[in-house]
């Protein structure tokens, strides 16, 4: 039985690694955190086999949580009517953890970040038995997005009698939707301690297999390693540039160039150009040249060559944005183009 | 193999709380009219079909348990007391994750499907409350939700077939609806989804070819307005399909023949085809001759890959398919009474025995077992004379059984707690024939009545003659040459009984042991 967590870097072929490990011989359950990654993985599997084989199930984490863990075992007693995605009201944190109101709102909707706790406290044995009965291996992408109770549930699931493969990129932790009070609050503060969570429960920590990027050139990797402190190497031989765009003529040209995607910290749709947000660009691989637009504080950090003052989540999003580049990486100061804003 | 392991009904028609543990192969429901045999088949069919519109068309008013509805309306009418209706079908574990979970009233992880009708209190609480506030409030069926879901908590519709089943309802045989349903389910059972798509496509193609080739001359002569073939919900392959035998549409055959062919066809196990997992058969005897009935039973016996559930009134269906598989449904008992505990030799006796009165016996509350036809007639007559009421107006049945079969019936009587009086001749040895012989049976619900005199009161006829000598001489003495009156009565039992019944019943004195039997059975 192999239980393993692979820490990968951006563009190192996480999805490909997972898809390659699938076959007709094993019953596999593949879980992704985000909807976009779910579609991506599903498409890749269909590309490999020509269709989605019956022995392979792909689900987003919340589908898994709701219809695999919650519904079969808890729905009869709890009778929920869907999921409430908002942060639970503060008073609920003072409730006993056995109180129905801790888990479910006035409209009978389960609080999304507490479903895992509900399952963990009541039916974890049933969940493991169901996994072992219907699957031979459990594969999970985007492990870095599991926080709060979800992370605790994941650890318990890993104790199931089956092969476990978790894949993720610690520095791409950008979603914080699973948080719940003090539960695993500091989980992502320190990479070394994060790894220990896995080794403590006998999961092999693998940092080699997916440590080199197929997407980013060695120049981009060098920049990321230097300024963001992420250990990333490249499979690519050729060098590409990392440039800062200065002068109105140049940044206007790039701004209106639809071959270069402009990645904003947020609200990219307010700019009339080919664009996206840093966080939302996670998992995307279709960009050649990327232009990262720096908001004032990030711009300051960039000029000083030190990003450590930025909040970790912003840093991680910046890492995501920079590593979208298949070719060149450009930077632009948001203040320079604020006049181009239309919406 | 997929099969039903258990059925639970809550507030469905006659059953407020019912449970039936099914047998893997054959299940026979026996019971009186209105006992609820058909209801059980209907419940299974509804859940397996998963059609909301079917439930809506039948109407919740007709499906809901009337007692619960009335109880609610006559009570406090609290929202929280609104009854819910549910049908739960527990299936064997066949590795289908979509069916697997704890969403059942046992709260046990297993495979299953259910239909639940519940009031939508969260959504319409206020409306329901104001509807109920009325003094003459009607039951708020409009605010009930109809939901089909699996035990894993997933909803399903009629598009998802978890179990391949066919319902052969002989009361509906011949109706267009039933024929279509049957054809459709058989077609679906024998084809894959892909095959069906291919067929439908080919069918449309054929129609298009017909238009372009055969209607072409007609259409060419016309301007913009042309003739074409329909292709819609009412004219498509599935609507036009029919089943034929020897070139003759089955729907055109007699009802009996249809019932037979339909069952036989459903039972055919095509190599490689998805087998029919379950056949529900409603009173197959209705349209079948005795001979066809036997053939049908043979076909059913041969089917090994299919679970069969039959509701029947027929002695031969229930006894030949092995009484061990039978369950008695009766309005007086909450749950079905299974005959699976019947001793094996008794069950095999009824499989092999000639025409028997098994169902009449099973469905009775009180029975007087007699030895033969003469006894049957006389006991009937004597009862009427003594109590001035006809036996058929009481709940006491007289059943004539060959002497050796008494114990077979008594096995059933002890299992089903049927109050049974055995009246028999002592045949010259009261202790051995009438006491020791039934040692294991006699008790609160079974008693044996017989003459104790081993010398000259050994048969019913002798007793009658001795107790009614004058009457018998008057009836039978005329024309006797070689035989005495008593001997004549003994050697012509049935004729003598008939004569007494016709001419002397009002004066006949019943033997004491018969009277005792009557008193006991009435008590």
mmCIF file with all atom_site columns, C-alpha atoms in Angstrom, chain B residues 171-260:
data_model
loop_
_atom_site.group_PDB
_atom_site.id
_atom_site.type_symbol
_atom_site.label_atom_id
_atom_site.label_alt_id
_atom_site.label_comp_id
_atom_site.label_asym_id
_atom_site.label_entity_id
_atom_site.label_seq_id
_atom_site.pdbx_PDB_ins_code
_atom_site.Cartn_x
_atom_site.Cartn_y
_atom_site.Cartn_z
_atom_site.occupancy
_atom_site.B_iso_or_equiv
_atom_site.pdbx_formal_charge
_atom_site.auth_seq_id
_atom_site.auth_comp_id
_atom_site.auth_asym_id
_atom_site.auth_atom_id
_atom_site.pdbx_PDB_model_num
ATOM 1  C CA . UNK B 1 171 ? -56.382 -7.115  -14.234 1.00 0.00 ? 171 UNK B CA 1
ATOM 2  C CA . UNK B 1 172 ? -54.873 -4.607  -16.642 1.00 0.00 ? 172 UNK B CA 1
ATOM 3  C CA . UNK B 1 173 ? -54.079 -7.082  -19.417 1.00 0.00 ? 173 UNK B CA 1
ATOM 4  C CA . UNK B 1 174 ? -55.640 -5.949  -22.641 1.00 0.00 ? 174 UNK B CA 1
ATOM 5  C CA . UNK B 1 175 ? -55.582 -2.272  -21.771 1.00 0.00 ? 175 UNK B CA 1
ATOM 6  C CA . UNK B 1 176 ? -53.522 -0.182  -24.113 1.00 0.00 ? 176 UNK B CA 1
ATOM 7  C CA . UNK B 1 177 ? -51.592 1.379   -21.280 1.00 0.00 ? 177 UNK B CA 1
ATOM 8  C CA . UNK B 1 178 ? -50.530 -1.943  -19.796 1.00 0.00 ? 178 UNK B CA 1
ATOM 9  C CA . UNK B 1 179 ? -49.531 -3.323  -23.173 1.00 0.00 ? 179 UNK B CA 1
ATOM 10 C CA . UNK B 1 180 ? -47.398 -0.292  -23.869 1.00 0.00 ? 180 UNK B CA 1
ATOM 11 C CA . UNK B 1 181 ? -45.769 -0.391  -20.448 1.00 0.00 ? 181 UNK B CA 1
ATOM 12 C CA . UNK B 1 182 ? -45.027 -4.054  -20.821 1.00 0.00 ? 182 UNK B CA 1
ATOM 13 C CA . UNK B 1 183 ? -43.610 -3.696  -24.328 1.00 0.00 ? 183 UNK B CA 1
ATOM 14 C CA . UNK B 1 184 ? -41.491 -0.775  -23.211 1.00 0.00 ? 184 UNK B CA 1
ATOM 15 C CA . UNK B 1 185 ? -39.999 -2.513  -20.219 1.00 0.00 ? 185 UNK B CA 1
ATOM 16 C CA . UNK B 1 186 ? -39.268 -5.672  -22.154 1.00 0.00 ? 186 UNK B CA 1
ATOM 17 C CA . UNK B 1 187 ? -37.675 -3.673  -24.931 1.00 0.00 ? 187 UNK B CA 1
ATOM 18 C CA . UNK B 1 188 ? -35.532 -1.838  -22.417 1.00 0.00 ? 188 UNK B CA 1
ATOM 19 C CA . UNK B 1 189 ? -34.616 -5.052  -20.685 1.00 0.00 ? 189 UNK B CA 1
ATOM 20 C CA . UNK B 1 190 ? -33.435 -6.661  -23.880 1.00 0.00 ? 190 UNK B CA 1
ATOM 21 C CA . UNK B 1 191 ? -31.451 -3.733  -25.283 1.00 0.00 ? 191 UNK B CA 1
ATOM 22 C CA . UNK B 1 192 ? -28.686 -1.445  -24.141 1.00 0.00 ? 192 UNK B CA 1
ATOM 23 C CA . UNK B 1 193 ? -29.139 2.311   -24.164 1.00 0.00 ? 193 UNK B CA 1
ATOM 24 C CA . UNK B 1 194 ? -26.778 2.580   -27.120 1.00 0.00 ? 194 UNK B CA 1
ATOM 25 C CA . UNK B 1 195 ? -28.733 -0.061  -29.029 1.00 0.00 ? 195 UNK B CA 1
ATOM 26 C CA . UNK B 1 196 ? -31.963 1.789   -28.366 1.00 0.00 ? 196 UNK B CA 1
ATOM 27 C CA . UNK B 1 197 ? -30.474 5.032   -29.635 1.00 0.00 ? 197 UNK B CA 1
ATOM 28 C CA . UNK B 1 198 ? -29.261 3.237   -32.748 1.00 0.00 ? 198 UNK B CA 1
ATOM 29 C CA . UNK B 1 199 ? -32.671 1.692   -33.316 1.00 0.00 ? 199 UNK B CA 1
ATOM 30 C CA . UNK B 1 200 ? -34.496 4.978   -32.847 1.00 0.00 ? 200 UNK B CA 1
ATOM 31 C CA . UNK B 1 201 ? -32.108 6.623   -35.212 1.00 0.00 ? 201 UNK B CA 1
ATOM 32 C CA . UNK B 1 202 ? -32.539 3.881   -37.832 1.00 0.00 ? 202 UNK B CA 1
ATOM 33 C CA . UNK B 1 203 ? -36.302 4.153   -37.465 1.00 0.00 ? 203 UNK B CA 1
ATOM 34 C CA . UNK B 1 204 ? -36.258 7.877   -38.152 1.00 0.00 ? 204 UNK B CA 1
ATOM 35 C CA . UNK B 1 205 ? -33.994 7.208   -41.059 1.00 0.00 ? 205 UNK B CA 1
ATOM 36 C CA . UNK B 1 206 ? -36.453 4.707   -42.507 1.00 0.00 ? 206 UNK B CA 1
ATOM 37 C CA . UNK B 1 207 ? -39.247 7.237   -42.193 1.00 0.00 ? 207 UNK B CA 1
ATOM 38 C CA . UNK B 1 208 ? -37.150 9.856   -43.926 1.00 0.00 ? 208 UNK B CA 1
ATOM 39 C CA . UNK B 1 209 ? -36.426 7.417   -46.736 1.00 0.00 ? 209 UNK B CA 1
ATOM 40 C CA . UNK B 1 210 ? -40.123 6.683   -47.063 1.00 0.00 ? 210 UNK B CA 1
ATOM 41 C CA . UNK B 1 211 ? -40.834 10.379  -47.411 1.00 0.00 ? 211 UNK B CA 1
ATOM 42 C CA . UNK B 1 212 ? -38.118 10.948  -49.963 1.00 0.00 ? 212 UNK B CA 1
ATOM 43 C CA . UNK B 1 213 ? -38.862 7.835   -52.004 1.00 0.00 ? 213 UNK B CA 1
ATOM 44 C CA . UNK B 1 214 ? -42.530 6.958   -51.718 1.00 0.00 ? 214 UNK B CA 1
ATOM 45 C CA . UNK B 1 215 ? -44.130 10.303  -51.032 1.00 0.00 ? 215 UNK B CA 1
ATOM 46 C CA . UNK B 1 216 ? -42.003 11.998  -53.630 1.00 0.00 ? 216 UNK B CA 1
ATOM 47 C CA . UNK B 1 217 ? -44.449 11.854  -56.525 1.00 0.00 ? 217 UNK B CA 1
ATOM 48 C CA . UNK B 1 218 ? -47.248 13.114  -54.366 1.00 0.00 ? 218 UNK B CA 1
ATOM 49 C CA . UNK B 1 219 ? -45.155 15.902  -52.921 1.00 0.00 ? 219 UNK B CA 1
ATOM 50 C CA . UNK B 1 220 ? -43.670 16.904  -56.251 1.00 0.00 ? 220 UNK B CA 1
ATOM 51 C CA . UNK B 1 221 ? -47.128 17.706  -57.502 1.00 0.00 ? 221 UNK B CA 1
ATOM 52 C CA . UNK B 1 222 ? -47.635 20.036  -54.571 1.00 0.00 ? 222 UNK B CA 1
ATOM 53 C CA . UNK B 1 223 ? -46.254 23.486  -53.958 1.00 0.00 ? 223 UNK B CA 1
ATOM 54 C CA . UNK B 1 224 ? -44.883 24.592  -50.614 1.00 0.00 ? 224 UNK B CA 1
ATOM 55 C CA . UNK B 1 225 ? -47.351 22.501  -48.611 1.00 0.00 ? 225 UNK B CA 1
ATOM 56 C CA . UNK B 1 226 ? -46.277 18.862  -48.502 1.00 0.00 ? 226 UNK B CA 1
ATOM 57 C CA . UNK B 1 227 ? -46.963 15.557  -46.782 1.00 0.00 ? 227 UNK B CA 1
ATOM 58 C CA . UNK B 1 228 ? -44.515 14.041  -44.318 1.00 0.00 ? 228 UNK B CA 1
ATOM 59 C CA . UNK B 1 229 ? -44.425 11.463  -41.527 1.00 0.00 ? 229 UNK B CA 1
ATOM 60 C CA . UNK B 1 230 ? -44.788 12.445  -37.892 1.00 0.00 ? 230 UNK B CA 1
ATOM 61 C CA . UNK B 1 231 ? -41.851 12.196  -35.544 1.00 0.00 ? 231 UNK B CA 1
ATOM 62 C CA . UNK B 1 232 ? -42.852 13.189  -32.078 1.00 0.00 ? 232 UNK B CA 1
ATOM 63 C CA . UNK B 1 233 ? -43.657 11.833  -28.663 1.00 0.00 ? 233 UNK B CA 1
ATOM 64 C CA . UNK B 1 234 ? -46.662 9.960   -30.036 1.00 0.00 ? 234 UNK B CA 1
ATOM 65 C CA . UNK B 1 235 ? -45.109 8.546   -33.149 1.00 0.00 ? 235 UNK B CA 1
ATOM 66 C CA . UNK B 1 236 ? -41.733 7.072   -32.588 1.00 0.00 ? 236 UNK B CA 1
ATOM 67 C CA . UNK B 1 237 ? -40.137 3.672   -32.346 1.00 0.00 ? 237 UNK B CA 1
ATOM 68 C CA . UNK B 1 238 ? -41.095 2.982   -28.732 1.00 0.00 ? 238 UNK B CA 1
ATOM 69 C CA . UNK B 1 239 ? -44.712 3.904   -29.427 1.00 0.00 ? 239 UNK B CA 1
ATOM 70 C CA . UNK B 1 240 ? -44.901 1.776   -32.539 1.00 0.00 ? 240 UNK B CA 1
ATOM 71 C CA . UNK B 1 241 ? -43.217 -1.311  -31.139 1.00 0.00 ? 241 UNK B CA 1
ATOM 72 C CA . UNK B 1 242 ? -45.341 -4.350  -30.399 1.00 0.00 ? 242 UNK B CA 1
ATOM 73 C CA . UNK B 1 243 ? -44.718 -7.933  -29.492 1.00 0.00 ? 243 UNK B CA 1
ATOM 74 C CA . UNK B 1 244 ? -45.851 -10.736 -31.764 1.00 0.00 ? 244 UNK B CA 1
ATOM 75 C CA . UNK B 1 245 ? -45.914 -14.483 -31.641 1.00 0.00 ? 245 UNK B CA 1
ATOM 76 C CA . UNK B 1 246 ? -46.141 -16.477 -34.838 1.00 0.00 ? 246 UNK B CA 1
ATOM 77 C CA . UNK B 1 247 ? -46.749 -13.187 -36.613 1.00 0.00 ? 247 UNK B CA 1
ATOM 78 C CA . UNK B 1 248 ? -49.794 -12.376 -34.538 1.00 0.00 ? 248 UNK B CA 1
ATOM 79 C CA . UNK B 1 249 ? -49.697 -9.354  -32.241 1.00 0.00 ? 249 UNK B CA 1
ATOM 80 C CA . UNK B 1 250 ? -49.852 -10.540 -28.678 1.00 0.00 ? 250 UNK B CA 1
ATOM 81 C CA . UNK B 1 251 ? -52.187 -7.668  -27.809 1.00 0.00 ? 251 UNK B CA 1
ATOM 82 C CA . UNK B 1 252 ? -54.768 -9.221  -30.186 1.00 0.00 ? 252 UNK B CA 1
ATOM 83 C CA . UNK B 1 253 ? -54.756 -12.572 -28.410 1.00 0.00 ? 253 UNK B CA 1
ATOM 84 C CA . UNK B 1 254 ? -57.018 -13.676 -25.605 1.00 0.00 ? 254 UNK B CA 1
ATOM 85 C CA . UNK B 1 255 ? -56.225 -12.392 -22.169 1.00 0.00 ? 255 UNK B CA 1
ATOM 86 C CA . UNK B 1 256 ? -55.179 -15.768 -20.874 1.00 0.00 ? 256 UNK B CA 1
ATOM 87 C CA . UNK B 1 257 ? -52.832 -16.339 -23.757 1.00 0.00 ? 257 UNK B CA 1
ATOM 88 C CA . UNK B 1 258 ? -51.419 -12.855 -23.310 1.00 0.00 ? 258 UNK B CA 1
ATOM 89 C CA . UNK B 1 259 ? -50.737 -13.402 -19.660 1.00 0.00 ? 259 UNK B CA 1
ATOM 90 C CA . UNK B 1 260 ? -48.992 -16.634 -20.465 1.00 0.00 ? 260 UNK B CA 1
#
